CHARMM-style PDB file with segment names, atoms N, HN, CA, C and O in Angstrom:
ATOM      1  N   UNK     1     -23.112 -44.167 -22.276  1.00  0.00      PROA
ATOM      2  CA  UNK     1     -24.143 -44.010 -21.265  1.00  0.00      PROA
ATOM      3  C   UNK     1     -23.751 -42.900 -20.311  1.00  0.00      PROA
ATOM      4  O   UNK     1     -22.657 -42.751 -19.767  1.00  0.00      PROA
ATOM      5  N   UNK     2     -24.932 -42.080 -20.192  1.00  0.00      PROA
ATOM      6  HN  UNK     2     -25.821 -42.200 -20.634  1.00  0.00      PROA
ATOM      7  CA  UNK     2     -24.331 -41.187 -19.004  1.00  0.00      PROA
ATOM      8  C   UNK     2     -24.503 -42.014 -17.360  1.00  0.00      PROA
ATOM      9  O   UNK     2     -25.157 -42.900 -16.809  1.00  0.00      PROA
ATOM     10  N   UNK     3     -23.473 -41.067 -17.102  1.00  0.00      PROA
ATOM     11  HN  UNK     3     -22.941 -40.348 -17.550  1.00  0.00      PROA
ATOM     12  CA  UNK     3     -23.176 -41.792 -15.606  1.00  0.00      PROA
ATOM     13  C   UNK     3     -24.024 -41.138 -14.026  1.00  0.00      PROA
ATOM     14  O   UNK     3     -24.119 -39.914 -13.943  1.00  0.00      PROA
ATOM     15  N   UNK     4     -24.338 -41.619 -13.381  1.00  0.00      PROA
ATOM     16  HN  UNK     4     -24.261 -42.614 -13.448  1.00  0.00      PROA
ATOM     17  CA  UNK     4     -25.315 -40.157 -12.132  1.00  0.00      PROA
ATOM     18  C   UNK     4     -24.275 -39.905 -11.464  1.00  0.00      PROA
ATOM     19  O   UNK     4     -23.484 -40.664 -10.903  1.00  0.00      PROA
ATOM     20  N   UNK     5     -24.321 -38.426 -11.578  1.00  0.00      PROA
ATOM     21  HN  UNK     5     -24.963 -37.809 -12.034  1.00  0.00      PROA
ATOM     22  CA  UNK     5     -23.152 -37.958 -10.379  1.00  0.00      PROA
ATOM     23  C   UNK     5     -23.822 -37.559  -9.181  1.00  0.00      PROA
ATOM     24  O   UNK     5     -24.988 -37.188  -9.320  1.00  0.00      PROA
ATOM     25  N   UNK     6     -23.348 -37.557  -8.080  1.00  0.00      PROA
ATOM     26  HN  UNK     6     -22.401 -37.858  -7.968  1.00  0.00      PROA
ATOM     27  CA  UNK     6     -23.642 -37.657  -6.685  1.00  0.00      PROA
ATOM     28  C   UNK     6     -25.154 -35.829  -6.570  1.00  0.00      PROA
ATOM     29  O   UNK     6     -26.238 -35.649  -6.016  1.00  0.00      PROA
ATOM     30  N   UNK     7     -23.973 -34.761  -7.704  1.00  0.00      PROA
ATOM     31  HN  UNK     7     -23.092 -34.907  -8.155  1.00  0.00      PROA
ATOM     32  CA  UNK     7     -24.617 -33.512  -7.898  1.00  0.00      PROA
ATOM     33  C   UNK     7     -25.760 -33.837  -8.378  1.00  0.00      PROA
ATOM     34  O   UNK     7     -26.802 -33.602  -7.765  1.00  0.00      PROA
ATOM     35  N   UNK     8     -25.727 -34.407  -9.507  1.00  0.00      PROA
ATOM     36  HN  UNK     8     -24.882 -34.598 -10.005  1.00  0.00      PROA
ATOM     37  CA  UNK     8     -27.425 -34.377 -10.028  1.00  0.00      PROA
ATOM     38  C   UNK     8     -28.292 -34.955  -9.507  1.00  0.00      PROA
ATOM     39  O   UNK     8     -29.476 -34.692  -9.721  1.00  0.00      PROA
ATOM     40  N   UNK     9     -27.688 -36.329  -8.303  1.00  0.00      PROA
ATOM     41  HN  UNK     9     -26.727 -36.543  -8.128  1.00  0.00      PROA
ATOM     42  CA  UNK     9     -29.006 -36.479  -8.098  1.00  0.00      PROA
ATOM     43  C   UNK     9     -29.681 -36.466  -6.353  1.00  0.00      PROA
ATOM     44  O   UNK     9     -30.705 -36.966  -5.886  1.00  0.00      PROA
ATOM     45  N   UNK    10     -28.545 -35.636  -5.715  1.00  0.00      PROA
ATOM     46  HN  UNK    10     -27.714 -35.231  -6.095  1.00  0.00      PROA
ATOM     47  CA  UNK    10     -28.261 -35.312  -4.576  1.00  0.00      PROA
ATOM     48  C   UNK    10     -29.615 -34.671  -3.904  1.00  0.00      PROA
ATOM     49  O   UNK    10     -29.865 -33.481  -4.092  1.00  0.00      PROA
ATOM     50  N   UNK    11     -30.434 -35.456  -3.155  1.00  0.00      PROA
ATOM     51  HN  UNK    11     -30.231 -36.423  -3.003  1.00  0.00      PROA
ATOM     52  CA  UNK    11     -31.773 -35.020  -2.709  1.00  0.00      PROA
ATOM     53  C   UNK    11     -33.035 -35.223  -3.624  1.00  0.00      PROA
ATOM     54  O   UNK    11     -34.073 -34.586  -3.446  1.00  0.00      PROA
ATOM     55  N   UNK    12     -32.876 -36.123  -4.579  1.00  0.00      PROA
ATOM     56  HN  UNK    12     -32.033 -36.641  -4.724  1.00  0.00      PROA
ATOM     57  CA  UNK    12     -34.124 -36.403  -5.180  1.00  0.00      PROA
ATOM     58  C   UNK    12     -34.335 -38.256  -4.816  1.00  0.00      PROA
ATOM     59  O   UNK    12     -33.317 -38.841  -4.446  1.00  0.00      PROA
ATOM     60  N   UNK    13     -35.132 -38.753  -4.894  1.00  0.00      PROA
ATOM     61  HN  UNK    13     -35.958 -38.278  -5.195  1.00  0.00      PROA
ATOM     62  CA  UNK    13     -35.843 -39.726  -4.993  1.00  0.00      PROA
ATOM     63  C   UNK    13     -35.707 -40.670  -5.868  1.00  0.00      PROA
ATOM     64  O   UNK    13     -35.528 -40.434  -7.063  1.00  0.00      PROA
ATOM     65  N   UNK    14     -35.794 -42.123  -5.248  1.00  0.00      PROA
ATOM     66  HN  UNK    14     -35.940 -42.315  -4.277  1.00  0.00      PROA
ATOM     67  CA  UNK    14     -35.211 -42.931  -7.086  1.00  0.00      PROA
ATOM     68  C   UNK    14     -36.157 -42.016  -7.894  1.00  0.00      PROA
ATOM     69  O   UNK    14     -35.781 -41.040  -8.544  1.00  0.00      PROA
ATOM     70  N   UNK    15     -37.560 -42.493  -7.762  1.00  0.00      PROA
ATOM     71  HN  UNK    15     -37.865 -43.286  -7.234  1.00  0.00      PROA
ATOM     72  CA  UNK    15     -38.697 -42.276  -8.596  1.00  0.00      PROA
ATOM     73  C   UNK    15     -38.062 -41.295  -9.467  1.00  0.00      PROA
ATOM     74  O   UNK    15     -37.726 -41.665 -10.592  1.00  0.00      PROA
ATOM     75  N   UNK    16     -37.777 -39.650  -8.965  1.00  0.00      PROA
ATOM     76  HN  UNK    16     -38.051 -39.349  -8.051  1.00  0.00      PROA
ATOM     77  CA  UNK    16     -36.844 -38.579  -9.177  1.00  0.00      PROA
ATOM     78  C   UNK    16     -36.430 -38.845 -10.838  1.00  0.00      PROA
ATOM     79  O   UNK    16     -36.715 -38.539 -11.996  1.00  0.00      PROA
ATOM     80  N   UNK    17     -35.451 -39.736  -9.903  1.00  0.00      PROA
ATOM     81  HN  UNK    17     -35.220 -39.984  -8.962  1.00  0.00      PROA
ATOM     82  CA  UNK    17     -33.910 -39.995 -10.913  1.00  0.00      PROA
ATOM     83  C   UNK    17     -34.430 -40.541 -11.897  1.00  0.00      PROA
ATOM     84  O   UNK    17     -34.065 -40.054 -12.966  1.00  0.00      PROA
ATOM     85  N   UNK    18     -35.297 -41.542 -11.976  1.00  0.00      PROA
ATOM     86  HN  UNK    18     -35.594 -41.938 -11.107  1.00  0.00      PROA
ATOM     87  CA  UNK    18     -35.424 -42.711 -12.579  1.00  0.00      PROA
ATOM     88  C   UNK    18     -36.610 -41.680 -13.920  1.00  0.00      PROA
ATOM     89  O   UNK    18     -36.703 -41.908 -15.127  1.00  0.00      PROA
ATOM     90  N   UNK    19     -37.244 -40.730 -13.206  1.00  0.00      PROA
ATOM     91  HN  UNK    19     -37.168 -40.545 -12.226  1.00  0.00      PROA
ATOM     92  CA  UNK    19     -38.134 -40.106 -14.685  1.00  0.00      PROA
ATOM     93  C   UNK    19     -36.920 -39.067 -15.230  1.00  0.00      PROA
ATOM     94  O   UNK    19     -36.767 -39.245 -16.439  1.00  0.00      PROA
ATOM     95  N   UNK    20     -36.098 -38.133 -14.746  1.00  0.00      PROA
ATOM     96  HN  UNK    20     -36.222 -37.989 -13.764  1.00  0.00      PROA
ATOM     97  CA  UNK    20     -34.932 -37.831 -15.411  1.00  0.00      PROA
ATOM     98  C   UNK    20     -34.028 -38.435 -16.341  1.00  0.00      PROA
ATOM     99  O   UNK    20     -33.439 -38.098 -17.368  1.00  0.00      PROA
ATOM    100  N   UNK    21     -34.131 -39.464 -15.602  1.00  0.00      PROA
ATOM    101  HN  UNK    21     -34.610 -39.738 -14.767  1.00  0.00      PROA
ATOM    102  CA  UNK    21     -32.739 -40.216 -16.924  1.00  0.00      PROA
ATOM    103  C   UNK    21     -33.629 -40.822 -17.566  1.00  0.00      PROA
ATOM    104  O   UNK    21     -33.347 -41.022 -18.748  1.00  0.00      PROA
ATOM    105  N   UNK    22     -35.000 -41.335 -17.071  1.00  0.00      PROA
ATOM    106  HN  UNK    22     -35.229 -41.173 -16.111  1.00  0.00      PROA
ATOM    107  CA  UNK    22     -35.831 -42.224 -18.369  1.00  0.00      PROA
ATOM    108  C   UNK    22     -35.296 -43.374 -18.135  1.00  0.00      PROA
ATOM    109  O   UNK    22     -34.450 -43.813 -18.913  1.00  0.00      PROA
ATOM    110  N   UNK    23     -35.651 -44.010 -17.126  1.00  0.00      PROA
ATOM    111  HN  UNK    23     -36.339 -43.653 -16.494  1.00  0.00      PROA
ATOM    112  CA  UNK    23     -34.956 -45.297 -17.115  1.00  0.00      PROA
ATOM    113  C   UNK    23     -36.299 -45.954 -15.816  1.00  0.00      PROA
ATOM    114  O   UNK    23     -37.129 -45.152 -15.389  1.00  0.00      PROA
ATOM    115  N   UNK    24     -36.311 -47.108 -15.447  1.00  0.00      PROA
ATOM    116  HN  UNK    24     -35.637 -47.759 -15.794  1.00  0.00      PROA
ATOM    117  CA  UNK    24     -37.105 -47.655 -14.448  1.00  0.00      PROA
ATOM    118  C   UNK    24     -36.565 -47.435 -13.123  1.00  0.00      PROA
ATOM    119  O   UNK    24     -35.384 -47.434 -12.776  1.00  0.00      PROA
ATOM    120  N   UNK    25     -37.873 -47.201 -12.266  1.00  0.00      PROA
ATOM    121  HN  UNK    25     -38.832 -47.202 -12.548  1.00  0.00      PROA
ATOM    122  CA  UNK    25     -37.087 -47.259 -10.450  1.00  0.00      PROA
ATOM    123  C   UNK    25     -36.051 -48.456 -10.393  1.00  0.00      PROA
ATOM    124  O   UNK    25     -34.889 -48.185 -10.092  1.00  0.00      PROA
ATOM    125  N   UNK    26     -36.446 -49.898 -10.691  1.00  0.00      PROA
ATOM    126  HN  UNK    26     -37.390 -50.119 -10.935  1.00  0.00      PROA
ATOM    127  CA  UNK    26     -36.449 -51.083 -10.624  1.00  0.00      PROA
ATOM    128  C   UNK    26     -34.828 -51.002 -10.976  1.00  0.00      PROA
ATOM    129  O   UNK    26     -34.060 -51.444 -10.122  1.00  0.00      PROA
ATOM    130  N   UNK    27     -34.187 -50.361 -12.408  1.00  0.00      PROA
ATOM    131  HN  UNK    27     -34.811 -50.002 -13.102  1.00  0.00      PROA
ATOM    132  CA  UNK    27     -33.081 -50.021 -13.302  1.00  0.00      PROA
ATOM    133  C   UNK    27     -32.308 -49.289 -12.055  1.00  0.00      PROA
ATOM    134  O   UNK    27     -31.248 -49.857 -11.794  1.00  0.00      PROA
ATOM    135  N   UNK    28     -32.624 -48.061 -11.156  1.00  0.00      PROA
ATOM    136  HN  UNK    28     -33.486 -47.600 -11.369  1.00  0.00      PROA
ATOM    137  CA  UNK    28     -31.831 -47.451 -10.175  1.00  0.00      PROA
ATOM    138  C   UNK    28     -31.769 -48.260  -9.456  1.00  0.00      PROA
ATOM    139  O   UNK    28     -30.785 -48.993  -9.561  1.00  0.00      PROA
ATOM    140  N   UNK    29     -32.680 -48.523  -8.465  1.00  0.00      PROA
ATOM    141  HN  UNK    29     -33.480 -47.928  -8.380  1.00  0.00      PROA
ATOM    142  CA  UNK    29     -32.263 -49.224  -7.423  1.00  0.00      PROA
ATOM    143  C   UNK    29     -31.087 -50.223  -7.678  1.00  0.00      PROA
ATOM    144  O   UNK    29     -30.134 -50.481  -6.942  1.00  0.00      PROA
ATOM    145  N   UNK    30     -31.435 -50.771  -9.042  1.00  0.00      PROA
ATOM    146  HN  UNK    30     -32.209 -50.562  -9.640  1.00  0.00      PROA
ATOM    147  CA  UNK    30     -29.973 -52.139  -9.251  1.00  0.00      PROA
ATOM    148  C   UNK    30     -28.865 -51.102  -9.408  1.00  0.00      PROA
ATOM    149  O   UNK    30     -27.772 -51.592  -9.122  1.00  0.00      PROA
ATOM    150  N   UNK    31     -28.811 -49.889  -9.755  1.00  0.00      PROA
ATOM    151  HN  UNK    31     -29.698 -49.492  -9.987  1.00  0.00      PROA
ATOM    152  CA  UNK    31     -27.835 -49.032  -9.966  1.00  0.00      PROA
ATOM    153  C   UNK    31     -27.170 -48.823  -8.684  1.00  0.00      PROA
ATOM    154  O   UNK    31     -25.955 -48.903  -8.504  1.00  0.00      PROA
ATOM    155  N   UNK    32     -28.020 -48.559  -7.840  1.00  0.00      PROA
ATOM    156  HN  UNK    32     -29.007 -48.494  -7.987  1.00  0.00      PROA
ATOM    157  CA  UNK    32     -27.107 -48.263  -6.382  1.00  0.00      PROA
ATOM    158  C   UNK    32     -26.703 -49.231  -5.831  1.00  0.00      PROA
ATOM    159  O   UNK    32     -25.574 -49.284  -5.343  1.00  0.00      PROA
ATOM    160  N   UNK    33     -27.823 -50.498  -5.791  1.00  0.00      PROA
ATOM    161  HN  UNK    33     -28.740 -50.454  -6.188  1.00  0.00      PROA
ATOM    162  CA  UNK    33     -26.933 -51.631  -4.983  1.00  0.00      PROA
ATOM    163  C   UNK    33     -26.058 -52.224  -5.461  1.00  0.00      PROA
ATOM    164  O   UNK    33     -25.608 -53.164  -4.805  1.00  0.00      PROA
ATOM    165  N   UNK    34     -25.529 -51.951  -6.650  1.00  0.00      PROA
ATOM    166  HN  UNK    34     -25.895 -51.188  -7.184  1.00  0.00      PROA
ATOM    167  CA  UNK    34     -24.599 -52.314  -7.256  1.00  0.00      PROA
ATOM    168  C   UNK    34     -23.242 -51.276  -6.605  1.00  0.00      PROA
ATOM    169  O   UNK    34     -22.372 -51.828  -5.931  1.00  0.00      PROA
ATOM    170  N   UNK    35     -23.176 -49.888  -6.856  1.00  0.00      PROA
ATOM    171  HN  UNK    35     -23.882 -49.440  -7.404  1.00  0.00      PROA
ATOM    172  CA  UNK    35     -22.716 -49.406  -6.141  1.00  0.00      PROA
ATOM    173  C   UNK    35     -22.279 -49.068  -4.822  1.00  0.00      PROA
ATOM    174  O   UNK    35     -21.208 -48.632  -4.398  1.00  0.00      PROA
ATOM    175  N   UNK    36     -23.625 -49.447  -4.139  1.00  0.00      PROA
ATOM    176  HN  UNK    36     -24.494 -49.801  -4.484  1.00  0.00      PROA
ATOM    177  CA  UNK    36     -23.120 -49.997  -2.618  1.00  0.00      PROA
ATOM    178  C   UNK    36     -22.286 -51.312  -2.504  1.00  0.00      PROA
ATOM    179  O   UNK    36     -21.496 -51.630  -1.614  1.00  0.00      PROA
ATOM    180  N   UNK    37     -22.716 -52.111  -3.806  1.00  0.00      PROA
ATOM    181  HN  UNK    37     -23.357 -51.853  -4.529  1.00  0.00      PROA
ATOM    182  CA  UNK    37     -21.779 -53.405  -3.104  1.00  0.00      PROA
ATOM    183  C   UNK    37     -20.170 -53.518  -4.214  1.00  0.00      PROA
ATOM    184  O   UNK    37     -19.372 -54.444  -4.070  1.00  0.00      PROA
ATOM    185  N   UNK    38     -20.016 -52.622  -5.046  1.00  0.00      PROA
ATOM    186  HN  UNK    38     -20.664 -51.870  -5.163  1.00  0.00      PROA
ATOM    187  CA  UNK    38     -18.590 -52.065  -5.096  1.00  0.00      PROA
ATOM    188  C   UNK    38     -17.818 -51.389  -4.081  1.00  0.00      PROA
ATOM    189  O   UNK    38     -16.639 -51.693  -3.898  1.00  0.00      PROA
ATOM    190  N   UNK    39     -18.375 -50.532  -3.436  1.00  0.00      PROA
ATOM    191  HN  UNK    39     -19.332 -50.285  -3.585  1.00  0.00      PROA
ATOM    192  CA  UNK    39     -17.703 -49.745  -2.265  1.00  0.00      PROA
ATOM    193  C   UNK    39     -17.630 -50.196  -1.032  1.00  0.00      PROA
ATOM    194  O   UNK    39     -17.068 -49.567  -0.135  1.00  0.00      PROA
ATOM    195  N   UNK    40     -18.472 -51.893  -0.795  1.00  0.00      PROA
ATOM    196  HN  UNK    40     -18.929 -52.404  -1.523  1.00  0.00      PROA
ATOM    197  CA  UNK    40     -19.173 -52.112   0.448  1.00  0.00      PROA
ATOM    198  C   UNK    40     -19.892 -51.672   1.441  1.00  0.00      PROA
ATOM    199  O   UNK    40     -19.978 -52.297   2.498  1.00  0.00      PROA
ATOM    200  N   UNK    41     -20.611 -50.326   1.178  1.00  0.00      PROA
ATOM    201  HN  UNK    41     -20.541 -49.818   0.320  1.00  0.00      PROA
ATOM    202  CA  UNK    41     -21.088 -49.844   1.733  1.00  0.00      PROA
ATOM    203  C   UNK    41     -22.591 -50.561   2.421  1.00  0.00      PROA
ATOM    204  O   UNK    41     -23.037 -51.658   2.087  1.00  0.00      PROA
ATOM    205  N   UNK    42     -23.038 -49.889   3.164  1.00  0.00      PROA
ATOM    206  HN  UNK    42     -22.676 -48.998   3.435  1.00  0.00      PROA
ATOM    207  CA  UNK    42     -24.424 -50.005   4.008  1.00  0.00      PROA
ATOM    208  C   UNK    42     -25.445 -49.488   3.609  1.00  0.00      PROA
ATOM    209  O   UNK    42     -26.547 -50.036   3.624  1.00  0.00      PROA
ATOM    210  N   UNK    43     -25.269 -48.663   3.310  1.00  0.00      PROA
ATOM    211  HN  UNK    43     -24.373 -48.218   3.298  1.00  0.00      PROA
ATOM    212  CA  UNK    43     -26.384 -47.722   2.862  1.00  0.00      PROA
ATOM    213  C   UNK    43     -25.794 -45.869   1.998  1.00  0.00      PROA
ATOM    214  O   UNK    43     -24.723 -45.797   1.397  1.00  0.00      PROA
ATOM    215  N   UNK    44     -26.526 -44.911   2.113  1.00  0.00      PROA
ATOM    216  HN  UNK    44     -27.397 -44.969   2.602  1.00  0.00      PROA
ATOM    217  CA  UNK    44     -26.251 -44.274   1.174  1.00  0.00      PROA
ATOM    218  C   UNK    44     -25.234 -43.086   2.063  1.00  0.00      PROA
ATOM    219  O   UNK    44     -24.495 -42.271   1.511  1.00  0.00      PROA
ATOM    220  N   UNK    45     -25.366 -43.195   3.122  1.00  0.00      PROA
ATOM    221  HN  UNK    45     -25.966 -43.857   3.571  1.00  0.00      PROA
ATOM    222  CA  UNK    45     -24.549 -42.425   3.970  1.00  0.00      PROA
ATOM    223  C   UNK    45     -22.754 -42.818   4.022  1.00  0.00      PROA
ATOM    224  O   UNK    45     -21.797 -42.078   3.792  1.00  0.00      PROA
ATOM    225  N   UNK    46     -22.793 -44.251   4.413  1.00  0.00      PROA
ATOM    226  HN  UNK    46     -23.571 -44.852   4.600  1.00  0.00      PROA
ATOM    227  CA  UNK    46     -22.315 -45.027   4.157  1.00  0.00      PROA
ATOM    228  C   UNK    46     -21.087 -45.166   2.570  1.00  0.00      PROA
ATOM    229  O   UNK    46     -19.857 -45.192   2.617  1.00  0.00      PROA
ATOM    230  N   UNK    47     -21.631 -45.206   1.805  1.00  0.00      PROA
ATOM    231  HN  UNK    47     -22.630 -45.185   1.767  1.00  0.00      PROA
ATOM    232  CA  UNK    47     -21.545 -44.567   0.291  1.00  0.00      PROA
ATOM    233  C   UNK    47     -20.602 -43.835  -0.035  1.00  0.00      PROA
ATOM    234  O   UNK    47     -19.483 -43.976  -0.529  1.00  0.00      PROA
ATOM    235  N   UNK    48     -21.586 -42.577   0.516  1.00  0.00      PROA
ATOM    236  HN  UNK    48     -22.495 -42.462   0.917  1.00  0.00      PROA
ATOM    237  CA  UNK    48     -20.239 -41.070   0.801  1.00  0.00      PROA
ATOM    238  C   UNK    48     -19.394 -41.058   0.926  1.00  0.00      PROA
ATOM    239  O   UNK    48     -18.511 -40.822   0.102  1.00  0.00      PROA
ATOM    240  N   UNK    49     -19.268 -41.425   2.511  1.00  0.00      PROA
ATOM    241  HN  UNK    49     -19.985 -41.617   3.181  1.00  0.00      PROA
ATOM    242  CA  UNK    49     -17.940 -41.920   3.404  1.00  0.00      PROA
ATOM    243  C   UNK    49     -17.268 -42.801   2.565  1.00  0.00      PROA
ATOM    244  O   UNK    49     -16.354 -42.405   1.842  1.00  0.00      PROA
ATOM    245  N   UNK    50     -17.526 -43.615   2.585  1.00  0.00      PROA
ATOM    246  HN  UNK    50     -18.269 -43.937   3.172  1.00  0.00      PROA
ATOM    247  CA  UNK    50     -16.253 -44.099   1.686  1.00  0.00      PROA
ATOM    248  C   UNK    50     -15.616 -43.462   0.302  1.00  0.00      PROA
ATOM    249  O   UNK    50     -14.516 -42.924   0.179  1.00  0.00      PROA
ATOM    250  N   UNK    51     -16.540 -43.662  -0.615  1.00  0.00      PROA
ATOM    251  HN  UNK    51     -17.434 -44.099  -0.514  1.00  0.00      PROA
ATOM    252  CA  UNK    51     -16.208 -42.523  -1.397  1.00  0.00      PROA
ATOM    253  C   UNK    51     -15.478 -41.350  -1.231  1.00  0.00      PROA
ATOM    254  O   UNK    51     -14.843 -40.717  -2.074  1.00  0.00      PROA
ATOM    255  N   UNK    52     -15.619 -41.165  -0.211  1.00  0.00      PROA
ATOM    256  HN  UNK    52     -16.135 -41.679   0.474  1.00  0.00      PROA
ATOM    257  CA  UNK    52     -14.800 -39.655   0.195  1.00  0.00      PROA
ATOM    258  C   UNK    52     -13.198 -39.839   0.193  1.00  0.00      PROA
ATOM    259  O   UNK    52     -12.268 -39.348  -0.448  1.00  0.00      PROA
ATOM    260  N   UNK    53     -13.326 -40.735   1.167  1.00  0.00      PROA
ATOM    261  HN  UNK    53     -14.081 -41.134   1.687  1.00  0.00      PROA
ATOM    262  CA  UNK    53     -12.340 -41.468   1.605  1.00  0.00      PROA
ATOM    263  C   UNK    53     -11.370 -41.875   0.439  1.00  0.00      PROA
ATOM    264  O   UNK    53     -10.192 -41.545   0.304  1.00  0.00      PROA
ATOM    265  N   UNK    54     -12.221 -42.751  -0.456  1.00  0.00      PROA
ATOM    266  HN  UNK    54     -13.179 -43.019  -0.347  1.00  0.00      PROA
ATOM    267  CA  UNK    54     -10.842 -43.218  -1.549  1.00  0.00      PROA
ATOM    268  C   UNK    54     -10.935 -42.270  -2.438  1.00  0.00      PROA
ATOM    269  O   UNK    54     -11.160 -42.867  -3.491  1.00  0.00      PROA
ATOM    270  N   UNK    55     -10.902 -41.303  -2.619  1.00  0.00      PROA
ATOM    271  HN  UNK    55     -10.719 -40.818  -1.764  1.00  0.00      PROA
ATOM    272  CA  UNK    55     -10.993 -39.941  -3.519  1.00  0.00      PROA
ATOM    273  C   UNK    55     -11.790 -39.769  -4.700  1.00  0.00      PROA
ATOM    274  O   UNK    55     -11.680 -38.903  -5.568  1.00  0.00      PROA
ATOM    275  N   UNK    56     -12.663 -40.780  -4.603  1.00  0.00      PROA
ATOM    276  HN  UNK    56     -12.753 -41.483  -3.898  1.00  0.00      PROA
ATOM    277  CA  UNK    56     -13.654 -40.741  -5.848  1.00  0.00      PROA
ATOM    278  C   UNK    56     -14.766 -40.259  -6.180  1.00  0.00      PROA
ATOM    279  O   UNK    56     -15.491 -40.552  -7.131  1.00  0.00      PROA
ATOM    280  N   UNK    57     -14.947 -39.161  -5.000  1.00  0.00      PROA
ATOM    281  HN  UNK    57     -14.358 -38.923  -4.228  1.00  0.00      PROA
ATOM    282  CA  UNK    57     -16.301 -38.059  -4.917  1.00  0.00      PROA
ATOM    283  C   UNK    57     -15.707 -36.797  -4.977  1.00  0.00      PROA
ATOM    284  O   UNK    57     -14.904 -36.377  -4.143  1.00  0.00      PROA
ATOM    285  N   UNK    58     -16.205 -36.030  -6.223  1.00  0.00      PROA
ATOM    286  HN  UNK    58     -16.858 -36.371  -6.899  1.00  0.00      PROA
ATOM    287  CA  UNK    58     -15.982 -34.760  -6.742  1.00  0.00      PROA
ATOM    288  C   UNK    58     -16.458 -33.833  -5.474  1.00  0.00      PROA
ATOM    289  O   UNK    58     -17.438 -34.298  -4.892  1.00  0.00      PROA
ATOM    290  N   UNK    59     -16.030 -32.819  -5.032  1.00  0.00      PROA
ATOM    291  HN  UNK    59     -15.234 -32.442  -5.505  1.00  0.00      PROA
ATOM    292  CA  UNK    59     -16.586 -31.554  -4.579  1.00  0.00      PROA
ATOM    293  C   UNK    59     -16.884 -30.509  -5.399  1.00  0.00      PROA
ATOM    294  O   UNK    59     -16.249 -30.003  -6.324  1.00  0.00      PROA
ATOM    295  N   UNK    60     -18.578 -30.115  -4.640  1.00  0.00      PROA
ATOM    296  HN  UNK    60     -19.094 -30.527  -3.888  1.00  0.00      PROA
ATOM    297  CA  UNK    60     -18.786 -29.116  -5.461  1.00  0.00      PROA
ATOM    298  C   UNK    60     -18.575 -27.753  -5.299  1.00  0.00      PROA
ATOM    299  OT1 UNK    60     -18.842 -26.974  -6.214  1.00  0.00      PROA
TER     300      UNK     60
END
């Protein structure tokens, strides 16, 4: 499975993401809150920051 990196989908919209990868809004959204609630995050800002933090966000 491909994975979303922060680059590809950085400023688009689930809706966005969700006709790109071909998958349902319904399918992302569980994608992120899943990801927010691995990182514990709050929200998508939130996210980052941490991410940043434990070194697991690529720079582009």
């Amino acid at each position: 499975m491909e994975t979303l990196h922060g680059s590809d989908t950085y400023g688009y919209t689930n809706q966005e993401i969700a006709l790109h990868y071909r998958l349902s809004v319904g399918t992302i959204k569980r994608y992120i809150n899943s990801l927010f609630s691995k990182l514990g995050a709050k929200n998508c800002t939130h996210a980052i920051q941490l991410a940043s933090r434990m070194g697991i966000l690529q720079k582009t």
